[in-house]
Coordinates of C-alpha atoms in Angstrom, one line a residue:
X1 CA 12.5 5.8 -10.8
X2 CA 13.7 9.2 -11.7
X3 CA 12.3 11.8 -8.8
X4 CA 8.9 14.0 -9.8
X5 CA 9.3 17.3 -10.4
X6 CA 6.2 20.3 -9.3
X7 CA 4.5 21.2 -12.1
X8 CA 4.4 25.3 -12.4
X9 CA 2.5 26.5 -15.7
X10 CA -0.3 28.6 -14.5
X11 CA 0.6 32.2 -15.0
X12 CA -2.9 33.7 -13.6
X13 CA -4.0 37.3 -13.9
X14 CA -6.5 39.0 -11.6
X15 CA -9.8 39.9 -12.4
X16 CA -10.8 43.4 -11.8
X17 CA -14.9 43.9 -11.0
X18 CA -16.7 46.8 -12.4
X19 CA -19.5 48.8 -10.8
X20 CA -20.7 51.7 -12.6
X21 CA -22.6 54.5 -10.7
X22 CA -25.1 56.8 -12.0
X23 CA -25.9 60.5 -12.1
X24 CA -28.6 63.2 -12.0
X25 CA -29.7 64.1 -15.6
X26 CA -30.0 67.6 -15.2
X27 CA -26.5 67.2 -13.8
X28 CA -24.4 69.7 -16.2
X29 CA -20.8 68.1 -14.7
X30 CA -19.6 65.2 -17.2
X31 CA -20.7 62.1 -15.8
X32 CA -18.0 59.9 -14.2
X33 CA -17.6 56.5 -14.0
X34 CA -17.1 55.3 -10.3
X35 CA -14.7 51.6 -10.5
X36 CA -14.9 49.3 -6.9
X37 CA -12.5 46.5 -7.2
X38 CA -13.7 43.1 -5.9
X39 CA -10.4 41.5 -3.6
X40 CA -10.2 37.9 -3.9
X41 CA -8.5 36.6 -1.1
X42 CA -5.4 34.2 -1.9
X43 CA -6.2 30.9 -0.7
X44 CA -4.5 29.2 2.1
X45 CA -0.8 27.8 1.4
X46 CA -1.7 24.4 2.5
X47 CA -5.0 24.9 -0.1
X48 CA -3.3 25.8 -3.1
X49 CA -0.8 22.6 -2.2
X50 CA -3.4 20.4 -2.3
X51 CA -5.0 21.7 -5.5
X52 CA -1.6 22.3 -7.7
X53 CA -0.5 18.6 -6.1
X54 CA -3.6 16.7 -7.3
X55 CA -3.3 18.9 -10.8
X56 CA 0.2 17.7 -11.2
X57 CA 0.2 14.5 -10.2
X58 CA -3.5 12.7 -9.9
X59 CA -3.7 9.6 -12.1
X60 CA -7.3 10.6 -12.9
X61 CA -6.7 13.9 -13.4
X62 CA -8.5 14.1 -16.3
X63 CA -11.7 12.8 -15.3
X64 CA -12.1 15.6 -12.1
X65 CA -13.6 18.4 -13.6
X66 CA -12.1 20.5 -10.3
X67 CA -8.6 19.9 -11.1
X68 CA -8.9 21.1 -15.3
X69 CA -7.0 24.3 -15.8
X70 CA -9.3 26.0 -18.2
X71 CA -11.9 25.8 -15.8
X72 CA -9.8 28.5 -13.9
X73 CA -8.8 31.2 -16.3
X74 CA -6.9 33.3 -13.5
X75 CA -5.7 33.3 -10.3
X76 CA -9.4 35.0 -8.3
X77 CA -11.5 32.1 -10.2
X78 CA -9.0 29.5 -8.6
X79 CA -8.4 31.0 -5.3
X80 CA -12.3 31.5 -4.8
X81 CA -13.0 28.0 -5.2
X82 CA -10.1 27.1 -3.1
X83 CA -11.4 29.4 -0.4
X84 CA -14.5 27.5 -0.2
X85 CA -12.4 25.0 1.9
X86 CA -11.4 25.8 5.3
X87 CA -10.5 21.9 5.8
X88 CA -7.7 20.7 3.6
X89 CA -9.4 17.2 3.9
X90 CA -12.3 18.2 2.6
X91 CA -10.8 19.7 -0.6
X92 CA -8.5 16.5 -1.4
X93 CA -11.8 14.6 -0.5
X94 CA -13.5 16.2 -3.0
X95 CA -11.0 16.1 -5.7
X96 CA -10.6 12.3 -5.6
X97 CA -12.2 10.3 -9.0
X98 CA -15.1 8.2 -7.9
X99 CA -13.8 7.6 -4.3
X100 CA -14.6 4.3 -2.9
X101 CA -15.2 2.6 -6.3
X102 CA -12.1 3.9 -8.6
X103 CA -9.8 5.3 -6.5
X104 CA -10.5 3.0 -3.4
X105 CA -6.8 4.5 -2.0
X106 CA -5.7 7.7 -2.1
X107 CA -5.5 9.6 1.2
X108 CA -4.2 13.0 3.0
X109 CA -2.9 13.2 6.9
X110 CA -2.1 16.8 8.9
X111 CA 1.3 15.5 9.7
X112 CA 3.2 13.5 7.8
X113 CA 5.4 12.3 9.9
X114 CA 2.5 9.5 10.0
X115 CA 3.2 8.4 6.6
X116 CA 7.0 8.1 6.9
X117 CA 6.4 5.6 10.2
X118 CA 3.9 3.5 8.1
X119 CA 6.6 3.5 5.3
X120 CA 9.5 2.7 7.9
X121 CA 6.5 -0.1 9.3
X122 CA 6.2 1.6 12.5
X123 CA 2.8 1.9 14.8
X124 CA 1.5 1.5 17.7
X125 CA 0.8 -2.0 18.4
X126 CA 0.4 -4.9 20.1
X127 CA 1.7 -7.0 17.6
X128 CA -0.5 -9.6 16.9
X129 CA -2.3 -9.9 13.4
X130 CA -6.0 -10.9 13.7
X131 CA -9.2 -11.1 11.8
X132 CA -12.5 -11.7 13.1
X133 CA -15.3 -14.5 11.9
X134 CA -19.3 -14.6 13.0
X135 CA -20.2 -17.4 14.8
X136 CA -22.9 -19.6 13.0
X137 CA -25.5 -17.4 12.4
X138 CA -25.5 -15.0 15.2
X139 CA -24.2 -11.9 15.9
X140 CA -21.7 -13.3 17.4
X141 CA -17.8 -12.9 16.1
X142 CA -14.6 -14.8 17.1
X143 CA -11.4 -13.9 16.4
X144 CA -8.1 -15.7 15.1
X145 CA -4.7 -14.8 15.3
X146 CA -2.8 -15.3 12.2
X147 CA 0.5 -14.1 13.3
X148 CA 2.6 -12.5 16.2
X149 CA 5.4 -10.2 15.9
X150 CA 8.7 -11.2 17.6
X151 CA 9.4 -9.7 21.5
X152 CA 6.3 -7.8 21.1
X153 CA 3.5 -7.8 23.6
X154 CA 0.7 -10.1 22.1
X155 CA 4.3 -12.7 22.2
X156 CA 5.4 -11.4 26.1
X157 CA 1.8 -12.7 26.8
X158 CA 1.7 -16.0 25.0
X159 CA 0.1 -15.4 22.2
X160 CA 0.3 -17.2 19.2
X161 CA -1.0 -18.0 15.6
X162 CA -3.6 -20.4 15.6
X163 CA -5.3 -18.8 18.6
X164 CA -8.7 -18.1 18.6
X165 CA -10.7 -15.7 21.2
X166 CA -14.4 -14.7 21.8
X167 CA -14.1 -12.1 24.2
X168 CA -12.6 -8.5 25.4
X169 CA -12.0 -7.7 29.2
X170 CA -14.7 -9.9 29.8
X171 CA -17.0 -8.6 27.1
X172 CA -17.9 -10.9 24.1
X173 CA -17.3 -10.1 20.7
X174 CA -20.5 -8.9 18.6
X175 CA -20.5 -7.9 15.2
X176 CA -21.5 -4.2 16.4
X177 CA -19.0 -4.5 19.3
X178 CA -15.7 -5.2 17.8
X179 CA -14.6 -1.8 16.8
X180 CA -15.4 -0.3 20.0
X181 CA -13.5 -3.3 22.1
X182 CA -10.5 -3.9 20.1
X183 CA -9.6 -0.5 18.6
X184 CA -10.6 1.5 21.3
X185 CA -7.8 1.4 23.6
X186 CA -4.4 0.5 23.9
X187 CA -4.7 -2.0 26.8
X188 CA -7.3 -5.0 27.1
X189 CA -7.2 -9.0 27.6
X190 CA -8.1 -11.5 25.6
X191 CA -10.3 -14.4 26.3
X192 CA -9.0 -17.4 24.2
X193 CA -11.4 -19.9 23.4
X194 CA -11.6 -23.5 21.6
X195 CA -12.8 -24.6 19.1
X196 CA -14.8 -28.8 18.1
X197 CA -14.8 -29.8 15.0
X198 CA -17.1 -32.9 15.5
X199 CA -19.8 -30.2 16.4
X200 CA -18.5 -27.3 14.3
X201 CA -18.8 -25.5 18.0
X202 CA -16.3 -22.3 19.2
X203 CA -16.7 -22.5 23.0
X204 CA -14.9 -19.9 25.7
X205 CA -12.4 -20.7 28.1
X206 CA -10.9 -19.8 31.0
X207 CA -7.5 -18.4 30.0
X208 CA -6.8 -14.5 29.5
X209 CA -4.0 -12.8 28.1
X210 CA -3.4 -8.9 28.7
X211 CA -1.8 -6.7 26.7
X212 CA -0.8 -2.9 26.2
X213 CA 0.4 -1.5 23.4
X214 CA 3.6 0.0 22.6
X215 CA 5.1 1.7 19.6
X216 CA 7.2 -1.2 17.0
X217 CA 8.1 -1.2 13.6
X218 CA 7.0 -4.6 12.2
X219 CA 10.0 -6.6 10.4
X220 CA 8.3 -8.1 7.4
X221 CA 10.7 -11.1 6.5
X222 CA 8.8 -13.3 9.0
X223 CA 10.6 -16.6 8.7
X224 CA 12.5 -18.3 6.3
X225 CA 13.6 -21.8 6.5
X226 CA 14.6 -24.7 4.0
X227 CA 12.5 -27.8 3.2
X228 CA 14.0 -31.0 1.9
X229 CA 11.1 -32.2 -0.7
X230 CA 12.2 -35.3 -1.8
X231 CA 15.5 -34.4 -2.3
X232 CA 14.8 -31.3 -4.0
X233 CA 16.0 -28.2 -1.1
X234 CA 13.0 -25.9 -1.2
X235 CA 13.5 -22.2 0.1
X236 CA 10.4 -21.4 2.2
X237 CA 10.0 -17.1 2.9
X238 CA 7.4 -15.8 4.8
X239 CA 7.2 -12.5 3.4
X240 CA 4.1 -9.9 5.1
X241 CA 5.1 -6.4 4.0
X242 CA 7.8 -4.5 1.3
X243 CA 9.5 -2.4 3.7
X244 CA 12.6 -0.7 2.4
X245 CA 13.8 -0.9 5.7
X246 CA 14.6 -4.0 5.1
X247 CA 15.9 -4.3 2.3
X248 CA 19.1 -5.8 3.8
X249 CA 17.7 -8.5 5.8
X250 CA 15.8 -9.6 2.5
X251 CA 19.1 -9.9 0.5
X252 CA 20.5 -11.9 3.4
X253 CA 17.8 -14.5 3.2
X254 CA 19.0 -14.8 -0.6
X255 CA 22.3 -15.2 0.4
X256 CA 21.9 -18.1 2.8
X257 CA 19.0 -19.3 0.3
X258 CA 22.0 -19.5 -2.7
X259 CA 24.7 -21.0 -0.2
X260 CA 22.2 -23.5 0.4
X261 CA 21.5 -24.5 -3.2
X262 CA 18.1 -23.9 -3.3
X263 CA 16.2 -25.5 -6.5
X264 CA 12.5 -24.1 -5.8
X265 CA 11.2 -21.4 -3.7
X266 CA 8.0 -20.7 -2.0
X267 CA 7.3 -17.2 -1.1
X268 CA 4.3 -16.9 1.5
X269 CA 2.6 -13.5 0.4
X270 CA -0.4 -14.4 1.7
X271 CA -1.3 -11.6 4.5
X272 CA 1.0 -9.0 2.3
X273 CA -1.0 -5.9 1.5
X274 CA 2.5 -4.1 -0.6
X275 CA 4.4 -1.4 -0.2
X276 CA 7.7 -0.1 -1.8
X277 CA 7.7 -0.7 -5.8
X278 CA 11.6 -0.5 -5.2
X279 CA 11.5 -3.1 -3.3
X280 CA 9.5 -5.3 -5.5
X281 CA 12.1 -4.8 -8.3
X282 CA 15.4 -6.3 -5.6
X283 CA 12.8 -9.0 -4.8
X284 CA 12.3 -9.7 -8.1
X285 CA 15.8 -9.6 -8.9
X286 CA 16.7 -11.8 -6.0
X287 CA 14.4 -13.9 -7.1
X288 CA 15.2 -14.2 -11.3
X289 CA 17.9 -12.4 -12.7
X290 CA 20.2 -8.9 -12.1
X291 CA 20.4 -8.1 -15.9
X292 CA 19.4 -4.7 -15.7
X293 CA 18.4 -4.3 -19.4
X294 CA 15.5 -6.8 -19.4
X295 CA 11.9 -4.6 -18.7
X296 CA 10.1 -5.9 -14.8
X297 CA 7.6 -3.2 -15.0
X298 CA 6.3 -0.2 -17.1
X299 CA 4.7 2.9 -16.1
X300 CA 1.6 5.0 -17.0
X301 CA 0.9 8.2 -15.5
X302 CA -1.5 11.6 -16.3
X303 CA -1.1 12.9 -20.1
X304 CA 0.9 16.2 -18.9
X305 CA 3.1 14.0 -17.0
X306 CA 3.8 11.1 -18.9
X307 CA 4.6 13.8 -21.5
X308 CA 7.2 15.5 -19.4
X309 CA 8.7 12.0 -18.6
X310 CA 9.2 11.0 -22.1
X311 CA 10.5 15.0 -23.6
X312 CA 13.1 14.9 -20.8
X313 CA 13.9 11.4 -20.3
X314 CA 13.0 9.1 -23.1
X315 CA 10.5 5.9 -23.2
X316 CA 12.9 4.4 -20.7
X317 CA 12.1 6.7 -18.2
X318 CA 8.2 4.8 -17.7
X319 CA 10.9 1.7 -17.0
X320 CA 11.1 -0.4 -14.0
X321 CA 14.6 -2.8 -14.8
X322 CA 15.8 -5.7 -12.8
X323 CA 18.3 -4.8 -10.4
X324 CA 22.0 -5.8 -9.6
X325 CA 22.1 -3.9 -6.0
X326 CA 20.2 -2.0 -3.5
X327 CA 20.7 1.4 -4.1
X328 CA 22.4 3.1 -1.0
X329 CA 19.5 5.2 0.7
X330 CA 20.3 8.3 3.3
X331 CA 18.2 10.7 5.5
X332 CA 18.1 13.9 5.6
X333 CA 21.1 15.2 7.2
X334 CA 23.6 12.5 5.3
X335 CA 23.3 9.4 7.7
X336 CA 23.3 6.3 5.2
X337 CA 19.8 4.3 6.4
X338 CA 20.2 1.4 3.6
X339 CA 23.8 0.7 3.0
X340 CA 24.5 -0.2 -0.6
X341 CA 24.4 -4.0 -1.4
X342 CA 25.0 -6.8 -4.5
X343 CA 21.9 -8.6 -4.8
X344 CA 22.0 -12.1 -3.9
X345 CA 19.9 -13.6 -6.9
X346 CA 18.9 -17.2 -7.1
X347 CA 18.2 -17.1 -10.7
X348 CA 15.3 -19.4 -10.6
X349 CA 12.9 -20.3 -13.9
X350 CA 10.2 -21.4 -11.4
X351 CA 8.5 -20.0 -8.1
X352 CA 5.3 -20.7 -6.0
X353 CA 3.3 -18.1 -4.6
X354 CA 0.8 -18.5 -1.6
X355 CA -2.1 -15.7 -1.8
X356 CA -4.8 -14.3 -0.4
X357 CA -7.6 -11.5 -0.9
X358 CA -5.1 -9.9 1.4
X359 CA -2.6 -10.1 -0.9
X360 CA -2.1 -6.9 -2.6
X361 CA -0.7 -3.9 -4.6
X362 CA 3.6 -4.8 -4.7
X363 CA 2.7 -8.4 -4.1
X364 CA 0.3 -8.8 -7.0
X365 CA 2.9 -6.1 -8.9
X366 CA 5.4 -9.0 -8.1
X367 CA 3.9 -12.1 -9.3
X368 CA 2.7 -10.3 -12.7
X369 CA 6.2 -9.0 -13.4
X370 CA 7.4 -12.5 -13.0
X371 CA 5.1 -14.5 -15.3
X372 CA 6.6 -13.3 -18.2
X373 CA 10.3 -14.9 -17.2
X374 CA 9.4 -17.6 -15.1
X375 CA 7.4 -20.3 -14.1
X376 CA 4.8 -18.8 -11.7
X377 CA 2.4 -20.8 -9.5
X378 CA 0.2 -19.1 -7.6
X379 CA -1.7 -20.8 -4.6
X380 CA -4.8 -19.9 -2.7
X381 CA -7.7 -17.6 -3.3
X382 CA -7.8 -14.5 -5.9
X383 CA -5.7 -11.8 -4.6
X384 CA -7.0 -8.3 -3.7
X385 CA -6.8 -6.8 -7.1
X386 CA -4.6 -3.4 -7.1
X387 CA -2.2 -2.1 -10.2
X388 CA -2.1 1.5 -9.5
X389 CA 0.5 3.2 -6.9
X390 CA 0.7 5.9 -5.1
X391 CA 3.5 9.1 -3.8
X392 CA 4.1 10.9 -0.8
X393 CA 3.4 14.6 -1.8
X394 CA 4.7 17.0 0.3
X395 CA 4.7 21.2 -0.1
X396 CA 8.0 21.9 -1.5
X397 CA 8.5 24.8 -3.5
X398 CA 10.3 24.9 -7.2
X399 CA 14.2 25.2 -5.0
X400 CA 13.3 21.8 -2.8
X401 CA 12.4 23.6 0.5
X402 CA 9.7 22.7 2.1
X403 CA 6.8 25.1 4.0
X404 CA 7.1 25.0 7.4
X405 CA 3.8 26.8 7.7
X406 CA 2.0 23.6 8.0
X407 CA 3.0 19.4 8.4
X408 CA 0.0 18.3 5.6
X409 CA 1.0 15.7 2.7
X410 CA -0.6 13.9 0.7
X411 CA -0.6 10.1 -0.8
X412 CA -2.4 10.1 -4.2
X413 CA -2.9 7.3 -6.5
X414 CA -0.6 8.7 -9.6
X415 CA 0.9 6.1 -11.4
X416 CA -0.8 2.6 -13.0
X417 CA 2.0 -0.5 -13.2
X418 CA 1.8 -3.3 -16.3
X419 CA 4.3 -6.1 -16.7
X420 CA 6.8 -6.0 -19.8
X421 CA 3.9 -7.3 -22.0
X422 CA 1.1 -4.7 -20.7
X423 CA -0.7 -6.6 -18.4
X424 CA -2.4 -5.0 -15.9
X425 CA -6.0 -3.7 -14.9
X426 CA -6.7 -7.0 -13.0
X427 CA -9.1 -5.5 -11.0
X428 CA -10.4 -8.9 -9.3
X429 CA -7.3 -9.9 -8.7
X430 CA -4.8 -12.3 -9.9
X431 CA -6.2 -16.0 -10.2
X432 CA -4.9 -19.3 -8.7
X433 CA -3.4 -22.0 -10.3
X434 CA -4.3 -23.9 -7.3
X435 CA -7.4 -23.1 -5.6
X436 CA -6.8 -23.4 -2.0
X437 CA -8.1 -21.9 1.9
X438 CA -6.3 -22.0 4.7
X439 CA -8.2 -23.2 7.8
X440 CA -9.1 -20.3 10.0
X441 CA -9.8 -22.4 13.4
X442 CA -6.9 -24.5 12.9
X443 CA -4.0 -23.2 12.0
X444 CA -1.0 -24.1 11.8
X445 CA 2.5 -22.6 12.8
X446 CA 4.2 -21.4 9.9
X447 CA 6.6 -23.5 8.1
X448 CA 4.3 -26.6 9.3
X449 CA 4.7 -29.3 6.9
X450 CA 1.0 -30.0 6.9
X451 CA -0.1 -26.3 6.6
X452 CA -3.3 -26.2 4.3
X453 CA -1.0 -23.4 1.9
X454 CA 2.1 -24.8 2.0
X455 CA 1.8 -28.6 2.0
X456 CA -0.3 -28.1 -1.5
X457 CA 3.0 -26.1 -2.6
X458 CA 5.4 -29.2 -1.2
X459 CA 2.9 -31.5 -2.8
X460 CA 3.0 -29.6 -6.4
X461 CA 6.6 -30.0 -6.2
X462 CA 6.6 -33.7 -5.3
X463 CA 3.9 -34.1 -8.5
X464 CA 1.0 -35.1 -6.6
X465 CA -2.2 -33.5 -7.2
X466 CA -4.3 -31.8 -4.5
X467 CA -7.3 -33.2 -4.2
X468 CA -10.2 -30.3 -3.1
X469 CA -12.0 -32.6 -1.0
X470 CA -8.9 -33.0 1.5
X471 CA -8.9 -29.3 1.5
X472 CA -12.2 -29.2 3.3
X473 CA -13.2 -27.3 6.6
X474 CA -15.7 -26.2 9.0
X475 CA -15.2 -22.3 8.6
X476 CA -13.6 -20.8 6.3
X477 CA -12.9 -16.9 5.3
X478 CA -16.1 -16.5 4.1
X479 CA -17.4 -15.9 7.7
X480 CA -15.1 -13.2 8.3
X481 CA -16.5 -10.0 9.4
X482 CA -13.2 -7.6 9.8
X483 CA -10.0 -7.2 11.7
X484 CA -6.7 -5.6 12.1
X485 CA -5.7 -4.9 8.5
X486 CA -9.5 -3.5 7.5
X487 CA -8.6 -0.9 10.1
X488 CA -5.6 -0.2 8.5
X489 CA -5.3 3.1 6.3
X490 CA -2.0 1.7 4.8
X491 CA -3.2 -1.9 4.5
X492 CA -3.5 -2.0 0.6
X493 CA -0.7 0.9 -0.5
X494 CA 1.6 0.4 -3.2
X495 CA 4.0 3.6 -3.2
X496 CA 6.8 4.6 -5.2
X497 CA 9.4 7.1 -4.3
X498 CA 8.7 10.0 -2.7
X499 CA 8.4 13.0 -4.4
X500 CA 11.1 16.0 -3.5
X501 CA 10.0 18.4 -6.5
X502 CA 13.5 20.8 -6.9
X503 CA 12.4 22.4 -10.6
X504 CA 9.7 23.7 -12.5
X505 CA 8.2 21.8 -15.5
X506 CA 7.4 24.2 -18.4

């Protein structure tokens, strides 16, 4: 994707305030006319960022009467509204299209050094991914651990997926508890408990595990293994996050996935909430085909900005293409982070998908992009529903420099994402070919044969039928009451690039 550009086409003029004064009629001096000039103060730098960002960029510009240009016919009538802010927050806040129901995503932080670790997957955890059900009818909420991160402390302390627990230092869970308990500190222990399925009972136990959290950066190619299905070698990828970071290790999976002669594959997306478009187009790619002239994606953006796209670049410029390598990326002072790298592509004409309603944004991007090309069987529950994608603004000026003054950026929604036939605005999420749940009090280690997800994937394959009935459980994800990814601010992102703005758009 070509880099964004700051949009700089105000030119404002002041506006001068007149006050007349009067004079005594028997006066015989001509009467003069006394003029007091109203200052407007210029609003804030951080302000005007926020405002000319949103402006530029916003998908939904257009519907925020706030961020309309004729509504501010010079520079006073903009900078008095700005000044009506003293919290930055508040002023993005306020700017956003029917937050909570439209725009369920976009965001702001004071530093942003906090979105480039949750790009990079970095945060302070425990590293254990959890959610939390309500036992039977009371108020009363369990928790089950769906996976554990590699050498990190939920691991050191023996946890592992599959594990359920009722309480917190001693405390049990309660649906008005649970924030306060588990995301209230950085160090606690875990009562696991057990649970009967002849009485459809979760009971407490003895053992505790204690943890503290430290600061990781979560590797999101979780496992990958290969399955003989009847003589058919199946790749299996457990796939939880698109993390540019890792862009490497993803193309080495492909590789050993190739040398191995895979026929199918099964990509686990199911606890995947997105991330990096770019890295959705090498998956893809891996996945299907490098020929760089067929269309994965296209691209819709504000009017002004879709405009500028096409005067400067052409139609191809709201283009996502497959991809024959991983572009080399460096930091800031030179120091290549992502070397660059052939993709290893299977070229596959069929591929399984197991979902979730946590699977999201790059992951439903993914599986739509794909249909058109490919056989695509998706498994499991409706996904999340999420087309639309977001950018880190930061306050650069029109030479690329950015304002010391203050650390603020900004992660707007500013760009909606169809496949190459203009599907898109599946807003209740993609539907499964094969309706399926996993079991939340027993489950089992990934790559498990007889996992609920996967074994109706190896049974697909094998051309047997899954019958619902054998599918049946005694709780499922319709009990569930929160956990660690509804805390998450990033949980649902789809981003593309980030935006270093070094010209001005006329």
């Amino acid at each position: 994707m070509k880099s964004l550009h700051k949009l700089r086409i105000f030119s404002l003029a002041a506006i001068v305030v007149l006050a007349l004064s009067g004079c005594k009629k028997e006066a015989v001096i001509p009467e003069v006319k006394q003029e007091t000039k109203t200052t407007i103060p210029t609003a804030t730098a951080v302000n005007n960022f926020v405002w000319e960002g949103m402006h530029d960029y916003y998908l939904w510009t257009a519907n925020v009467n706030n961020l309309s240009a004729s509504k501010f016919s010079n520079k006073d009538t903009l900078n008095a509204f700005l000044n009506r802010y003293s919290d930055p927050s508040k002023l993005f806040d306020d700017l956003l299209y029917q937050y909570g129901t439209v725009d369920k995503w976009s965001f702001i932080v004071a530093d942003y050094t906090e979105i480039e670790n949750w790009i990079s997957g970095i945060s302070k955890s425990m590293g254990y991914d959890f959610m939390l059900a309500r036992i039977g009818s009371s108020d009363n909420v369990f928790g089950f651990v769906r996976y554990v991160l590699k050498d990190s402390p939920a691991e050191k302390a023996g946890l592992k997926r599959g594990d359920l627990f009722t309480k917190v230092n001693g405390t049990q869970l309660t649906v008005s508890n649970y924030n306060s308990l588990l995301f209230g500190s950085d160090s606690y222990s875990l009562t696991l408990a057990t649970y009967a399925s002849a009485t459809n009972t979760i009971t407490t136990g003895t053992t505790t595990l204690s943890m503290t959290a430290v600061e990781l950066q979560e590797n999101p190619v979780y496992l990958n293994k290969v399955i003989d299905v009847n003589g058919t070698k199946t790749g299996y990828l457990v796939y939880n996050g698109f993390t540019s970071d890792f862009d490497i290790e993803l193309n080495k999976v492909f590789a050993d996935f190739k040398q191995q002669g895979i026929q199918k594959l099964i990509l686990d997306l199911r606890y995947n909430g997105g991330g990096s478009v770019q890295t959705a187009i090498y998956l893809a790619s891996m996945i299907y085909s490098t020929d760089k002239t067929k269309i994965l994606s296209k691209s819709k953006y504000n009017a002004l900005l879709q405009d500028y796209y096409i005067s400067k670049y052409g139609n191809t410029a709201l283009n996502d293409y497959f991809a024959n390598k991983i572009e080399a990326v460096t930091d800031s002072k030179g120091n290549v982070v992502v070397p660059e790298a052939a993709i290893n592509s299977l070229g596959l004409s069929q591929v399984y998908f197991l979902v979730s309603d946590n699977t999201a944004s790059a992951s439903e991007m993914l599986i739509n992009s794909l249909k058109p090309y490919m056989t695509v069987k998706v498994i499991g529950t409706n996904t999340y529903g999420k087309y639309v994608g977001s950018a880190t603004l930061k306050d650069y000026d029109s030479s690329g420099n950015l304002n010391t003054t203050h650390q603020y950026a900004m992660q707007p929604i500013i760009v909606k994402i169809a496949n190459s036939q203009d599907v898109s605005d599946y807003v209740n999420g993609l539907s499964p070919d094969i309706t399926a749940e996993e079991d939340i009090v027993a489950l089992l280690p990934f790559g498990d044969e007889n996992e609920t997800l996967l074994k109706v994937a190896l049974n697909d394959i094998k051309g047997i039928s899954t019958n619902q009935a054998s599918l049946k459980k005694g709780l499922s994800a319709s009990e569930v009451v929160g956990g660690r990814r509804t805390k998450m601010r990033f949980a649902n992102e789809m981003y593309v690039k980030s935006l270093s703005p070094v010209e001005s758009i006329k």
